[in-house]
């Protein structure tokens, strides 16, 4: 068992934070924000990085990735800005091309290591305002979003992000605004030496407004820089992304949020998303994770803070290689008459590991709650594993709740039917994986995005490794 | 076209086929009848290559080649088609994409160029008409939510699309209403030629009034216990199977 002191990154962030405080690099920030950072930092120092002894990380052992050293990137007050990425601009451009969704008419917003590349931004839709978080947190009218995070008691990665985040994207949609096109936010992460990047994003969607966002997470040649190569010229640089997004959906507002995660090897991605929903708001999340990154851990927390909300969570994870993909979701029914529905599906290939934990918490006040959850997994290879755990905690009596979880292999009957029509075994398996994923992909409302996701599925379907 | 010699097969250690001998020539229609559980579907499954059946003895020659050595998909590409007794539903696989994929693989196997989208559509329209298959069903998920009769009709639509040399129809008639039975039979009759053959498994003489067989065989307890012409089907309709069962037991080899 590693103690926190044995983890190079722990030392790096502790020293980094102390250095910053001593140098008063945070001095330009409000005293409230500094206090928030300080207390988050204390919590992180206490909790350290999670181990399998922590209930929420029981099946997700990250020790092997914490053996690597990482430099703290883009710290508050530091530069870490766009200029630093000039050298890899070509890689970044290639990554952006990969992230692009064909035939999608959208406003493209490009972020490199969490920093918005404003010069690339086209005209923004009316009623939508974009700022860098660096700007927004200096604005007295907006700084509250950073001073008082949704959860003031978080630990581990979320606490670390609060303590040391530097930049990200701030989105505000005016009340009643109905932007004609979706935003396509492309997050490119890149490093030529081992790096920890901690973006933080805040979206505020005001009353009766609508926002459609597609987020693509890609890496640009992580580890392809000259210094990063070993003596065989093999790339070795690693990047740890610890990203946090807070979304506030005000009453009667609607948010449609699609996330496509396709970062490459040597990427360790921890994405924490907290959504706060107000009265009669609607929030839809579609999350797609594909092979590539070593680790993907998504924490998606939906806090239903007022009544009559509606929430749909759809997820598809396709894991391969030695990959570990972990989806933790929480739907926190605090108030009456809210509806939530969740469907996550997983396809586990090769030696991959999948983890699904779906928590539904129904408070005593949350009468007339409707909460449904389903997790289905297709384990293709004998060496792949899945740990699926639905958790329902219900303290109200007048509720309708259900959950279910399945783990299965290919249906022999279905495979035989397809093969008996002349279709090869591999193609038949591909068709069946697509069919399995279909329940989730068909939920995507934008045809271009659906096609994009289907194309990614086909691209990663095992034809020989199964 | 097809020669089955002394075919023995078991499933989960249980002997099901106990020495089947059957020869089907090009242009012929053979009907196979027999009581429930006698092994009719098992024979069809073994011919199609279902992997949970183990052939323990005998051989099957299809168009001069050893059928039993081929994978199910190669058998299909070589021209064996099984219309299933219980076609399964595969949600999420579109009927038409599935057929497009199947036809493309079969054509590649035969060294034929793939059909372009237009040609495929034309062929599909033509065959839909032949079996009066509802266009709406063509674009749905494979058999998902289809009625029993619609599933059976879909099997025959697929058969028409893939144009196999040997078609095995496993109780295609059960589940079809009277009109559908006539339509499907008409379709099959149109597909009949001097170059292909049909094995029709059925319990009912009615189907054989529409698709007139050259031979009728009775399968009982894993063996063909009687063969004859279409008059045998009529006789069975009248007398049932008991007289044949008795005969079979009298003739069974003693150990
Ligand atoms: N997977 C299996 N495991 C064990 N027994 C099986 C299996 N599949 C078939 N059988 C048995 O093999 C025998 C023959 O079954 P088959 O389905 O071939 O009969 P059939 O002649 O088609 O009957 P029906 O007229 O009812 O369709 C039956 O006794 C059946 O229970
Ligand atoms: Mg049968």
XYZ file of C-alpha atoms and ligand atoms in Angstrom:
753
model
C 0.000 0.000 0.000
C 1.365 3.364 -0.977
C 1.216 6.109 1.600
C 0.420 9.583 0.233
C 4.057 10.535 0.675
C 5.124 7.777 -1.685
C 3.099 9.280 -4.499
C 5.209 11.751 -6.448
C 2.126 13.649 -7.594
C 0.996 14.152 -4.011
C 4.257 15.816 -3.179
C 4.122 17.867 -6.331
C 0.668 19.285 -5.624
C 1.350 19.916 -1.933
C 4.563 21.737 -2.743
C 2.837 23.522 -5.590
C 0.045 24.783 -3.383
C 2.420 25.902 -0.647
C 4.602 27.657 -3.187
C 1.597 29.503 -4.554
C 0.353 30.579 -1.152
C 3.812 31.763 -0.118
C 4.379 33.677 -3.336
C 0.910 35.144 -2.990
C 0.193 34.113 -6.566
C -3.440 33.815 -5.538
C -3.400 37.400 -4.298
C -5.381 38.681 -7.221
C -8.267 36.428 -6.339
C -11.012 37.324 -3.899
C -10.461 36.375 -0.307
C -13.533 34.114 -0.490
C -12.045 32.178 -3.358
C -8.736 31.910 -1.559
C -10.558 30.529 1.460
C -12.424 28.039 -0.719
C -9.177 26.904 -2.250
C -7.503 26.640 1.123
C -10.234 24.497 2.626
C -10.430 22.289 -0.478
C -6.705 21.877 -0.274
C -6.934 20.854 3.393
C -9.532 18.261 2.463
C -7.378 16.928 -0.320
C -4.356 16.774 1.934
C -6.362 14.715 4.382
C -7.944 12.391 1.825
C -4.999 12.140 -0.519
C -5.604 10.193 -3.701
C -8.308 7.565 -3.425
C -7.395 3.930 -2.941
C -9.469 0.780 -3.237
C -10.228 1.134 0.459
C -12.512 4.024 -0.402
C -16.010 2.788 -1.215
C -16.276 4.930 -4.351
C -12.977 3.626 -5.690
C -13.274 0.027 -4.629
C -12.956 -1.422 -8.129
C -10.834 1.360 -9.566
C -7.267 0.937 -8.536
C -5.320 3.934 -9.789
C -2.087 3.111 -7.968
C -0.303 2.028 -11.143
C -0.844 5.426 -12.757
C 0.157 7.325 -9.633
C 3.637 5.833 -9.789
C 4.448 8.245 -12.581
C 5.642 11.751 -11.865
C 3.611 14.626 -13.231
C 4.350 18.341 -13.280
C 1.569 20.600 -12.133
C 0.360 22.386 -15.261
C -1.370 25.701 -15.711
C -1.518 26.688 -12.065
C -3.324 29.822 -10.913
C -1.389 32.962 -11.577
C 0.991 30.962 -13.763
C 0.992 31.291 -17.512
C 0.010 27.907 -18.912
C -1.711 29.899 -21.640
C -2.152 29.362 -25.311
C 1.359 30.455 -26.231
C 2.815 27.319 -24.709
C 1.080 25.184 -27.313
C 2.473 26.883 -30.391
C 4.984 24.107 -30.894
C 2.381 21.405 -31.132
C -0.124 23.453 -33.059
C -0.078 20.962 -35.881
C -0.844 18.065 -33.573
C -3.620 20.079 -32.041
C -5.078 20.834 -35.431
C -5.012 17.146 -36.337
C -6.754 16.326 -33.065
C -9.406 18.944 -33.751
C -10.032 17.389 -37.133
C -10.542 14.012 -35.488
C -12.987 15.515 -33.042
C -15.016 17.277 -35.692
C -18.482 15.947 -36.328
C -19.187 15.761 -40.049
C -22.290 17.626 -41.199
C -22.809 19.172 -37.789
C -23.730 22.820 -37.965
C -22.338 24.086 -34.676
C -20.311 26.826 -33.065
C -16.870 25.370 -32.489
C -15.165 26.265 -29.235
C -11.607 24.998 -28.916
C -9.837 24.491 -25.609
C -6.244 23.363 -25.334
C -5.373 21.972 -21.918
C -8.415 23.767 -20.589
C -7.535 27.141 -22.069
C -10.012 28.602 -24.520
C -8.426 29.492 -27.858
C -10.500 32.585 -28.434
C -8.982 33.475 -31.769
C -10.522 30.325 -33.196
C -13.995 31.244 -32.056
C -16.479 32.241 -34.708
C -19.539 34.393 -34.071
C -21.423 33.228 -31.030
C -25.134 32.665 -30.931
C -27.257 35.457 -29.533
C -27.882 35.136 -25.827
C -24.839 32.953 -25.222
C -21.849 34.442 -23.474
C -18.461 32.774 -23.224
C -15.621 33.825 -20.951
C -12.469 32.174 -19.823
C -12.702 31.079 -16.226
C -9.616 33.195 -15.566
C -11.700 36.229 -16.545
C -14.941 35.120 -14.953
C -13.507 34.474 -11.527
C -12.213 38.072 -11.375
C -15.677 39.410 -12.149
C -17.426 40.224 -8.867
C -20.774 39.281 -10.428
C -19.497 35.820 -11.356
C -16.903 34.959 -8.771
C -19.573 33.429 -6.545
C -19.735 30.432 -8.876
C -16.155 29.630 -7.952
C -16.217 30.707 -4.335
C -19.137 28.467 -3.474
C -18.898 25.223 -5.397
C -21.937 22.955 -5.488
C -20.412 20.526 -3.073
C -18.286 22.128 -0.372
C -17.254 18.811 1.116
C -15.787 16.996 -1.820
C -12.501 15.159 -1.427
C -9.951 13.501 -3.653
C -9.818 14.775 -7.213
C -12.678 17.242 -6.947
C -11.032 18.880 -3.917
C -7.717 18.973 -5.730
C -9.363 20.688 -8.675
C -10.974 23.306 -6.460
C -7.674 23.955 -4.729
C -5.612 24.387 -7.854
C -7.761 24.952 -10.934
C -6.621 27.746 -13.144
C -8.771 28.062 -16.198
C -11.623 26.674 -18.215
C -14.748 27.839 -19.912
C -17.518 29.887 -18.430
C -20.803 29.745 -20.350
C -23.836 31.825 -19.594
C -27.087 31.552 -21.509
C -29.514 34.443 -21.065
C -33.002 33.806 -19.802
C -35.268 32.751 -22.633
C -32.422 32.440 -25.157
C -32.887 29.726 -27.774
C -29.582 29.492 -29.662
C -30.075 28.303 -33.225
C -27.047 26.011 -33.238
C -25.370 23.779 -30.692
C -21.952 24.504 -29.227
C -19.312 21.973 -30.081
C -16.633 22.232 -27.424
C -13.446 20.464 -28.426
C -11.095 19.772 -25.550
C -7.603 18.978 -26.746
C -5.078 17.812 -24.181
C -1.434 17.700 -25.028
C 1.888 17.379 -23.239
C 5.543 16.917 -24.084
C 6.408 15.993 -20.522
C 4.293 14.297 -17.863
C 1.636 16.765 -16.853
C -1.349 17.218 -14.553
C -3.979 19.505 -16.081
C -6.969 20.690 -14.055
C -9.578 22.583 -16.046
C -12.710 23.869 -14.417
C -15.838 24.856 -16.278
C -19.029 26.521 -15.205
C -22.199 26.706 -17.272
C -25.137 28.784 -16.186
C -28.324 28.268 -18.162
C -30.902 30.803 -17.096
C -34.675 30.469 -16.932
C -36.448 29.171 -20.012
C -33.228 29.100 -21.980
C -32.057 26.151 -24.053
C -28.536 24.951 -24.545
C -27.234 22.142 -26.690
C -23.618 21.173 -26.208
C -21.455 18.480 -27.722
C -18.133 18.023 -25.966
C -15.312 16.080 -27.554
C -12.320 15.081 -25.502
C -9.221 14.238 -27.532
C -5.479 14.227 -27.073
C -2.922 15.626 -29.449
C 0.138 13.465 -29.619
C 0.459 12.975 -25.908
C 4.033 11.907 -25.585
C 5.144 12.640 -29.105
C 7.352 15.587 -28.166
C 11.084 15.136 -28.644
C 11.988 15.188 -24.945
C 9.294 12.676 -24.233
C 10.752 9.859 -26.263
C 12.732 7.044 -24.714
C 15.971 5.797 -26.269
C 14.016 3.819 -28.832
C 12.203 6.937 -29.918
C 9.040 5.621 -28.324
C 6.837 8.311 -26.865
C 6.429 8.207 -23.115
C 4.889 11.471 -21.848
C 1.712 11.019 -19.864
C -1.077 13.377 -19.065
C -3.445 13.333 -16.162
C -6.567 15.382 -16.712
C -8.554 16.201 -13.599
C -11.476 18.177 -14.949
C -14.495 19.551 -13.156
C -17.658 20.979 -14.681
C -20.487 22.609 -12.818
C -23.772 23.098 -14.637
C -26.685 25.069 -13.276
C -29.966 24.575 -15.076
C -32.441 27.189 -13.917
C -36.170 26.709 -13.898
C -37.856 25.773 -17.168
C -34.492 25.649 -18.912
C -33.404 22.738 -21.104
C -29.915 21.363 -21.548
C -28.884 18.670 -23.974
C -25.339 17.553 -23.233
C -23.368 15.007 -25.238
C -19.844 13.972 -24.305
C -17.608 11.972 -26.624
C -14.423 10.783 -24.960
C -11.715 9.570 -27.321
C -8.422 10.526 -25.707
C -5.413 8.465 -26.682
C -2.983 6.253 -24.809
C -1.081 7.456 -21.762
C -4.031 9.658 -20.838
C -5.630 9.370 -17.419
C -8.894 11.224 -17.431
C -10.946 12.035 -14.369
C -14.064 14.014 -15.189
C -16.277 15.302 -12.443
C -19.589 16.848 -13.483
C -22.128 18.302 -11.106
C -25.488 19.368 -12.456
C -27.900 21.384 -10.352
C -31.437 21.395 -11.630
C -34.097 23.925 -10.693
C -37.871 23.709 -11.029
C -39.234 22.081 -14.194
C -35.867 22.063 -15.843
C -34.732 19.342 -18.235
C -31.232 17.936 -18.420
C -30.158 15.202 -20.842
C -26.700 13.699 -20.756
C -25.284 11.301 -23.359
C -21.850 10.007 -22.482
C -19.680 7.971 -24.843
C -16.316 6.542 -23.898
C -14.112 4.805 -26.450
C -10.876 2.823 -26.306
C -7.680 4.810 -25.939
C -7.054 6.403 -22.563
C -5.544 4.221 -19.834
C -8.113 5.414 -17.336
C -11.434 7.167 -17.675
C -13.320 7.924 -14.505
C -16.544 9.867 -14.858
C -18.379 11.167 -11.844
C -21.727 12.518 -12.930
C -23.794 13.954 -10.134
C -27.263 15.279 -10.694
C -28.713 17.308 -7.877
C -32.438 17.842 -8.195
C -32.730 20.888 -5.989
C -36.285 21.805 -6.929
C -39.460 19.987 -7.915
C -40.808 18.721 -11.249
C -37.491 18.291 -13.000
C -36.727 15.774 -15.733
C -33.398 14.051 -16.278
C -32.204 11.485 -18.800
C -28.777 9.923 -18.553
C -27.564 7.690 -21.363
C -24.128 6.183 -21.444
C -22.145 3.856 -23.636
C -18.655 2.689 -22.811
C -16.543 0.624 -25.148
C -13.358 -0.402 -23.394
C -10.377 -2.225 -24.874
C -6.733 -3.046 -24.253
C -5.797 -2.664 -20.610
C -8.208 0.213 -20.255
C -10.207 0.924 -17.129
C -13.462 2.806 -17.641
C -15.425 3.770 -14.575
C -18.762 5.558 -14.579
C -20.107 6.704 -11.255
C -23.438 8.457 -11.427
C -25.556 9.950 -8.710
C -29.105 11.152 -9.085
C -29.979 13.013 -5.942
C -33.747 13.431 -5.664
C -34.098 16.189 -3.087
C -37.520 17.536 -4.018
C -40.896 16.061 -5.017
C -42.214 15.028 -8.388
C -38.934 14.725 -10.252
C -38.384 12.195 -12.989
C -35.052 10.574 -13.740
C -34.191 7.828 -16.173
C -30.787 6.289 -16.707
C -29.519 3.737 -19.207
C -25.836 2.839 -19.360
C -24.447 0.126 -21.589
C -20.962 -1.277 -21.665
C -18.974 -3.369 -24.122
C -15.822 -4.826 -22.621
C -13.157 -6.057 -25.003
C -9.735 -7.585 -24.585
C -8.334 -7.137 -21.059
C -10.382 -4.094 -20.221
C -12.135 -3.404 -16.966
C -15.442 -1.656 -16.634
C -16.979 -0.210 -13.515
C -20.498 1.103 -13.214
C -21.932 2.499 -10.043
C -25.291 4.180 -10.250
C -26.623 5.704 -7.112
C -30.155 6.987 -6.807
C -30.890 8.783 -3.585
C -34.480 9.755 -2.793
C -34.800 12.127 0.131
C -37.713 12.026 2.539
C -39.218 15.132 0.970
C -38.987 13.782 -2.535
C -42.476 12.263 -2.778
C -43.835 11.291 -6.201
C -40.350 10.597 -7.420
C -39.962 8.502 -10.552
C -36.463 7.117 -10.823
C -35.373 4.400 -13.224
C -31.970 2.982 -13.842
C -30.568 0.222 -16.017
C -27.031 -0.965 -16.716
C -26.333 -3.690 -19.280
C -22.958 -5.090 -20.170
C -21.628 -7.215 -22.971
C -18.394 -8.892 -21.997
C -16.724 -9.965 -25.218
C -13.465 -11.381 -24.014
C -12.745 -13.862 -21.264
C -10.108 -11.525 -19.889
C -12.390 -8.513 -19.592
C -14.275 -7.750 -16.405
C -17.121 -5.562 -15.263
C -18.235 -4.524 -11.817
C -21.753 -3.192 -11.965
C -23.436 -1.896 -8.886
C -26.755 -0.085 -8.790
C -27.519 1.544 -5.449
C -30.955 2.730 -4.498
C -31.535 4.577 -1.267
C -35.120 5.606 -0.778
C -36.414 7.570 2.182
C -39.756 8.693 0.728
C -42.727 6.340 0.567
C -44.711 7.487 -2.447
C -42.196 6.781 -5.203
C -41.727 4.661 -8.318
C -38.202 3.381 -8.615
C -36.552 0.531 -10.429
C -33.082 -0.574 -11.276
C -31.441 -3.461 -13.002
C -28.082 -4.670 -14.066
C -27.046 -7.398 -16.473
C -23.787 -8.903 -17.625
C -23.835 -11.149 -20.652
C -22.003 -12.557 -23.624
C -23.026 -12.715 -27.240
C -26.274 -14.537 -27.838
C -25.267 -17.782 -29.552
C -28.684 -17.942 -31.188
C -28.299 -14.500 -32.708
C -24.767 -15.224 -33.900
C -25.926 -18.445 -35.557
C -28.868 -16.755 -37.242
C -26.601 -14.147 -38.826
C -23.939 -16.676 -39.828
C -26.586 -18.955 -41.321
C -27.243 -16.154 -43.791
C -23.629 -16.057 -44.951
C -22.357 -13.343 -42.630
C -18.898 -14.018 -41.200
C -18.536 -14.492 -37.482
C -16.590 -11.249 -37.049
C -19.055 -9.190 -39.024
C -21.898 -10.814 -37.117
C -20.273 -9.837 -33.825
C -19.856 -6.310 -35.115
C -23.532 -6.156 -36.014
C -24.474 -7.440 -32.571
C -22.280 -4.906 -30.780
C -23.841 -2.143 -32.831
C -27.246 -3.531 -32.027
C -26.417 -3.653 -28.331
C -25.294 -0.035 -28.414
C -28.313 0.994 -30.458
C -30.602 1.516 -27.447
C -28.269 4.269 -26.358
C -27.173 5.747 -29.683
C -30.746 6.018 -30.955
C -31.417 8.425 -28.099
C -29.076 11.041 -29.558
C -31.329 13.666 -31.046
C -28.899 15.167 -33.555
C -28.487 12.896 -36.572
C -24.942 14.074 -37.327
C -23.815 13.297 -33.786
C -25.503 9.907 -33.881
C -23.707 9.093 -37.129
C -20.415 10.272 -35.620
C -20.835 8.019 -32.596
C -21.872 5.053 -34.743
C -18.818 5.566 -36.857
C -16.619 5.544 -33.729
C -18.272 2.327 -32.600
C -17.590 0.629 -35.923
C -14.023 1.854 -35.829
C -13.408 0.199 -32.478
C -15.288 -3.009 -32.982
C -12.979 -5.947 -32.571
C -12.658 -8.034 -35.613
C -9.858 -10.200 -34.466
C -9.275 -9.562 -30.781
C -12.522 -10.890 -29.438
C -27.217 -31.890 -55.033
C -27.351 -33.250 -51.500
C -26.371 -36.679 -50.302
C -26.812 -37.571 -46.650
C -25.296 -40.896 -45.631
C -25.847 -42.642 -42.326
C -25.916 -39.334 -40.443
C -25.700 -39.608 -36.668
C -25.715 -36.539 -34.460
C -26.045 -35.796 -30.788
C -26.708 -32.752 -28.700
C -25.520 -32.466 -25.121
C -24.588 -36.121 -25.166
C -28.053 -37.163 -26.324
C -28.296 -39.084 -29.576
C -30.884 -37.344 -31.781
C -30.143 -38.396 -35.355
C -29.605 -42.107 -35.635
C -28.609 -42.821 -39.202
C -30.310 -40.595 -41.743
C -30.017 -41.437 -45.416
C -31.407 -39.000 -47.932
C -30.564 -37.934 -51.449
C -31.964 -34.747 -52.918
C -31.449 -34.025 -56.579
C -31.510 -30.658 -58.337
C -35.015 -29.531 -59.201
C -36.613 -31.739 -56.540
C -38.875 -30.938 -53.625
C -38.717 -33.263 -50.633
C -41.167 -33.072 -47.771
C -40.188 -34.305 -44.317
C -42.941 -35.095 -41.865
C -42.928 -36.796 -38.525
C -44.133 -36.511 -34.940
C -42.954 -33.840 -32.533
C -39.461 -34.377 -31.226
C -38.516 -36.869 -33.922
C -35.483 -34.843 -35.067
C -36.687 -32.806 -38.043
C -35.382 -29.461 -36.803
C -32.251 -31.210 -35.596
C -31.561 -32.454 -39.097
C -32.081 -28.949 -40.434
C -29.743 -27.527 -37.772
C -27.027 -30.052 -38.544
C -27.256 -29.200 -42.233
C -27.027 -25.483 -41.473
C -24.048 -26.019 -39.170
C -25.374 -25.298 -35.704
C -22.423 -25.840 -33.434
C -24.095 -27.466 -30.450
C -24.872 -30.530 -32.579
C -22.054 -32.986 -32.814
C -21.964 -35.284 -35.806
C -20.780 -38.648 -34.545
C -21.065 -40.675 -37.731
C -21.897 -40.396 -41.408
C -21.352 -37.764 -44.065
C -23.097 -35.038 -46.007
C -22.047 -34.150 -49.523
C -23.410 -30.922 -50.944
C -22.712 -30.205 -54.608
C -19.746 -32.518 -54.447
C -18.253 -30.926 -51.323
C -18.064 -32.106 -47.745
C -20.677 -29.934 -46.084
C -19.811 -30.913 -42.533
C -16.349 -29.378 -42.800
C -17.724 -25.931 -43.549
C -18.590 -23.163 -41.089
C -22.236 -22.054 -41.074
C -21.439 -18.924 -43.082
C -19.566 -20.869 -45.751
C -22.484 -23.308 -46.075
C -24.797 -20.339 -46.577
C -22.493 -18.838 -49.181
C -22.269 -22.190 -50.948
C -26.049 -22.143 -51.187
C -27.647 -23.738 -48.118
C -30.527 -21.777 -46.631
C -32.490 -22.666 -43.531
C -35.813 -20.931 -42.951
C -36.025 -21.292 -39.186
C -38.934 -22.832 -37.331
C -38.517 -20.104 -34.704
C -36.823 -17.078 -36.255
C -35.259 -15.017 -33.474
C -35.542 -11.294 -32.942
C -32.384 -9.214 -33.100
C -33.238 -5.710 -31.942
C -30.928 -3.029 -33.261
C -29.913 -4.899 -36.435
C -31.897 -3.454 -39.285
C -33.527 -6.025 -41.513
C -32.336 -4.411 -44.702
C -28.747 -3.775 -43.574
C -28.520 -7.338 -42.437
C -29.653 -8.563 -45.853
C -27.312 -6.180 -47.624
C -24.400 -7.537 -45.587
C -25.433 -11.152 -46.172
C -25.893 -10.699 -49.898
C -22.571 -8.875 -50.229
C -20.707 -11.681 -48.469
C -22.421 -14.348 -50.541
C -21.667 -12.514 -53.776
C -18.026 -12.010 -52.811
C -17.771 -15.734 -52.117
C -19.140 -16.465 -55.567
C -16.758 -13.977 -57.164
C -19.558 -11.627 -58.112
C -19.258 -7.846 -57.790
C -21.336 -6.261 -55.017
C -24.656 -4.744 -56.003
C -24.774 -0.975 -55.876
C -27.413 0.726 -53.764
C -29.794 1.097 -56.679
C -29.546 -2.491 -57.843
C -29.996 -3.725 -54.305
C -33.085 -1.602 -53.856
C -34.543 -2.845 -57.105
C -33.905 -6.469 -56.141
C -35.379 -5.924 -52.707
C -38.521 -4.330 -54.174
C -38.938 -7.184 -56.614
C -38.624 -9.877 -53.927
C -40.870 -8.023 -51.502
C -43.521 -8.114 -54.149
C -42.968 -11.783 -54.788
C -43.807 -12.721 -51.190
C -45.978 -9.652 -50.537
C -43.732 -8.624 -47.687
C -44.716 -5.344 -46.073
C -42.238 -2.588 -46.981
C -42.510 -1.158 -43.487
C -41.126 -4.371 -42.020
C -38.116 -4.300 -44.297
C -36.691 -1.272 -42.548
C -37.415 -2.376 -39.013
C -35.093 -4.205 -36.654
C -34.678 -7.836 -37.602
C -37.925 -9.603 -36.614
C -38.336 -7.307 -33.610
C -41.976 -7.203 -32.635
C -42.964 -9.059 -35.825
C -46.004 -11.278 -35.542
C -45.440 -15.007 -35.896
C -46.627 -14.936 -39.483
C -44.547 -11.862 -40.331
C -41.433 -13.603 -39.080
C -42.139 -16.605 -41.293
C -42.775 -14.396 -44.274
C -39.502 -12.582 -43.566
C -37.672 -15.906 -43.768
C -39.094 -16.470 -47.235
C -38.290 -12.889 -48.232
C -34.672 -13.543 -47.221
C -34.731 -16.802 -49.147
C -35.927 -14.969 -52.225
C -33.192 -12.364 -51.840
C -30.330 -14.812 -51.354
C -31.388 -17.349 -54.013
C -29.880 -20.449 -52.432
C -29.378 -23.760 -54.196
C -30.863 -25.747 -51.329
C -33.646 -24.320 -49.201
C -34.761 -26.010 -46.023
C -38.122 -24.747 -44.799
C -38.711 -25.745 -41.186
C -42.440 -25.488 -40.499
C -42.723 -22.280 -42.425
C -46.451 -22.958 -42.716
C -47.209 -22.974 -39.010
C -48.236 -19.514 -37.962
C -49.271 -18.428 -41.434
C -52.897 -17.564 -42.066
C -54.671 -19.106 -45.053
C -53.957 -16.190 -47.368
C -50.339 -15.912 -46.263
C -49.868 -19.634 -46.815
C -51.058 -19.261 -50.389
C -48.872 -16.225 -51.022
C -45.755 -17.792 -49.561
C -46.348 -21.023 -51.486
C -46.834 -19.105 -54.698
C -43.556 -17.317 -54.018
C -41.730 -20.569 -53.394
C -43.175 -22.112 -56.538
C -41.913 -19.149 -58.563
C -38.454 -19.639 -57.094
C -38.390 -23.331 -57.989
C -36.126 -24.196 -60.884
C -34.204 -27.081 -62.347
C -31.114 -25.825 -60.508
C -32.370 -25.626 -56.964
C -33.980 -27.933 -54.466
C -36.250 -27.681 -51.431
C -36.596 -29.669 -48.251
C -39.925 -28.814 -46.675
C -40.527 -29.787 -43.084
C -44.193 -29.671 -42.202
C -46.902 -31.252 -40.116
C -49.689 -30.433 -42.517
C -50.738 -31.853 -45.801
C -52.282 -28.482 -46.731
C -48.908 -26.860 -47.557
C -48.105 -29.805 -49.801
C -51.219 -29.071 -51.838
C -49.652 -25.753 -52.759
C -46.038 -26.815 -52.991
C -46.299 -30.256 -54.486
C -43.425 -32.485 -53.349
C -41.695 -35.090 -55.448
C -41.004 -37.181 -52.345
C -42.376 -37.414 -48.833
C -40.329 -38.861 -45.951
C -41.336 -39.672 -42.435
C -38.767 -39.037 -39.732
C -39.279 -40.872 -36.495
C -36.902 -41.271 -33.607
C -33.919 -39.977 -35.569
C -34.442 -42.125 -38.656
C -36.345 -41.926 -41.901
C -38.819 -44.734 -41.403
C -40.827 -44.344 -44.573
C -40.497 -42.624 -47.914
C -43.009 -42.243 -50.658
C -44.682 -39.781 -52.971
C -47.224 -37.099 -52.179
C -49.867 -39.756 -51.525
C -47.979 -40.696 -48.353
C -48.775 -37.267 -46.921
C -52.467 -37.880 -47.520
C -52.255 -41.247 -45.853
C -50.556 -39.710 -42.824
C -53.215 -37.034 -42.628
C -55.781 -39.780 -42.365
C -54.055 -42.373 -40.221
C -51.606 -40.410 -38.084
C -48.210 -41.812 -37.159
C -49.037 -44.740 -34.887
C -48.935 -47.428 -37.553
C -45.503 -46.190 -38.630
C -44.217 -46.082 -35.064
C -45.204 -49.691 -34.578
C -43.526 -50.692 -37.815
C -40.441 -48.762 -36.825
C -40.201 -50.519 -33.475
C -40.579 -53.894 -35.132
C -37.807 -53.046 -37.555
C -35.508 -51.390 -35.043
C -32.155 -53.112 -34.754
C -31.899 -55.198 -31.603
C -28.849 -54.883 -29.447
N -30.136 -28.436 -27.068
C -30.794 -29.576 -26.808
N -30.565 -30.246 -25.669
C -31.199 -31.401 -25.417
N -32.109 -31.942 -26.230
C -32.375 -31.310 -27.369
C -31.740 -30.105 -27.735
N -32.210 -29.705 -28.926
C -33.131 -30.635 -29.292
N -33.216 -31.591 -28.370
C -34.112 -32.771 -28.404
O -33.975 -33.413 -29.635
C -35.193 -34.016 -30.010
C -35.522 -33.620 -31.428
O -35.875 -32.262 -31.457
P -36.270 -31.515 -32.819
O -36.418 -30.080 -32.490
O -35.298 -31.875 -33.844
O -37.683 -32.164 -33.117
P -38.692 -31.848 -34.294
O -38.865 -33.114 -35.031
O -38.283 -30.677 -35.049
O -40.028 -31.570 -33.477
P -41.240 -30.533 -33.739
O -42.146 -31.188 -34.687
O -41.883 -30.411 -32.404
O -40.654 -29.266 -34.229
C -36.212 -33.572 -28.998
O -36.411 -34.621 -28.081
C -35.560 -32.422 -28.310
O -35.972 -32.286 -26.975
Mg -39.007 -28.789 -35.277
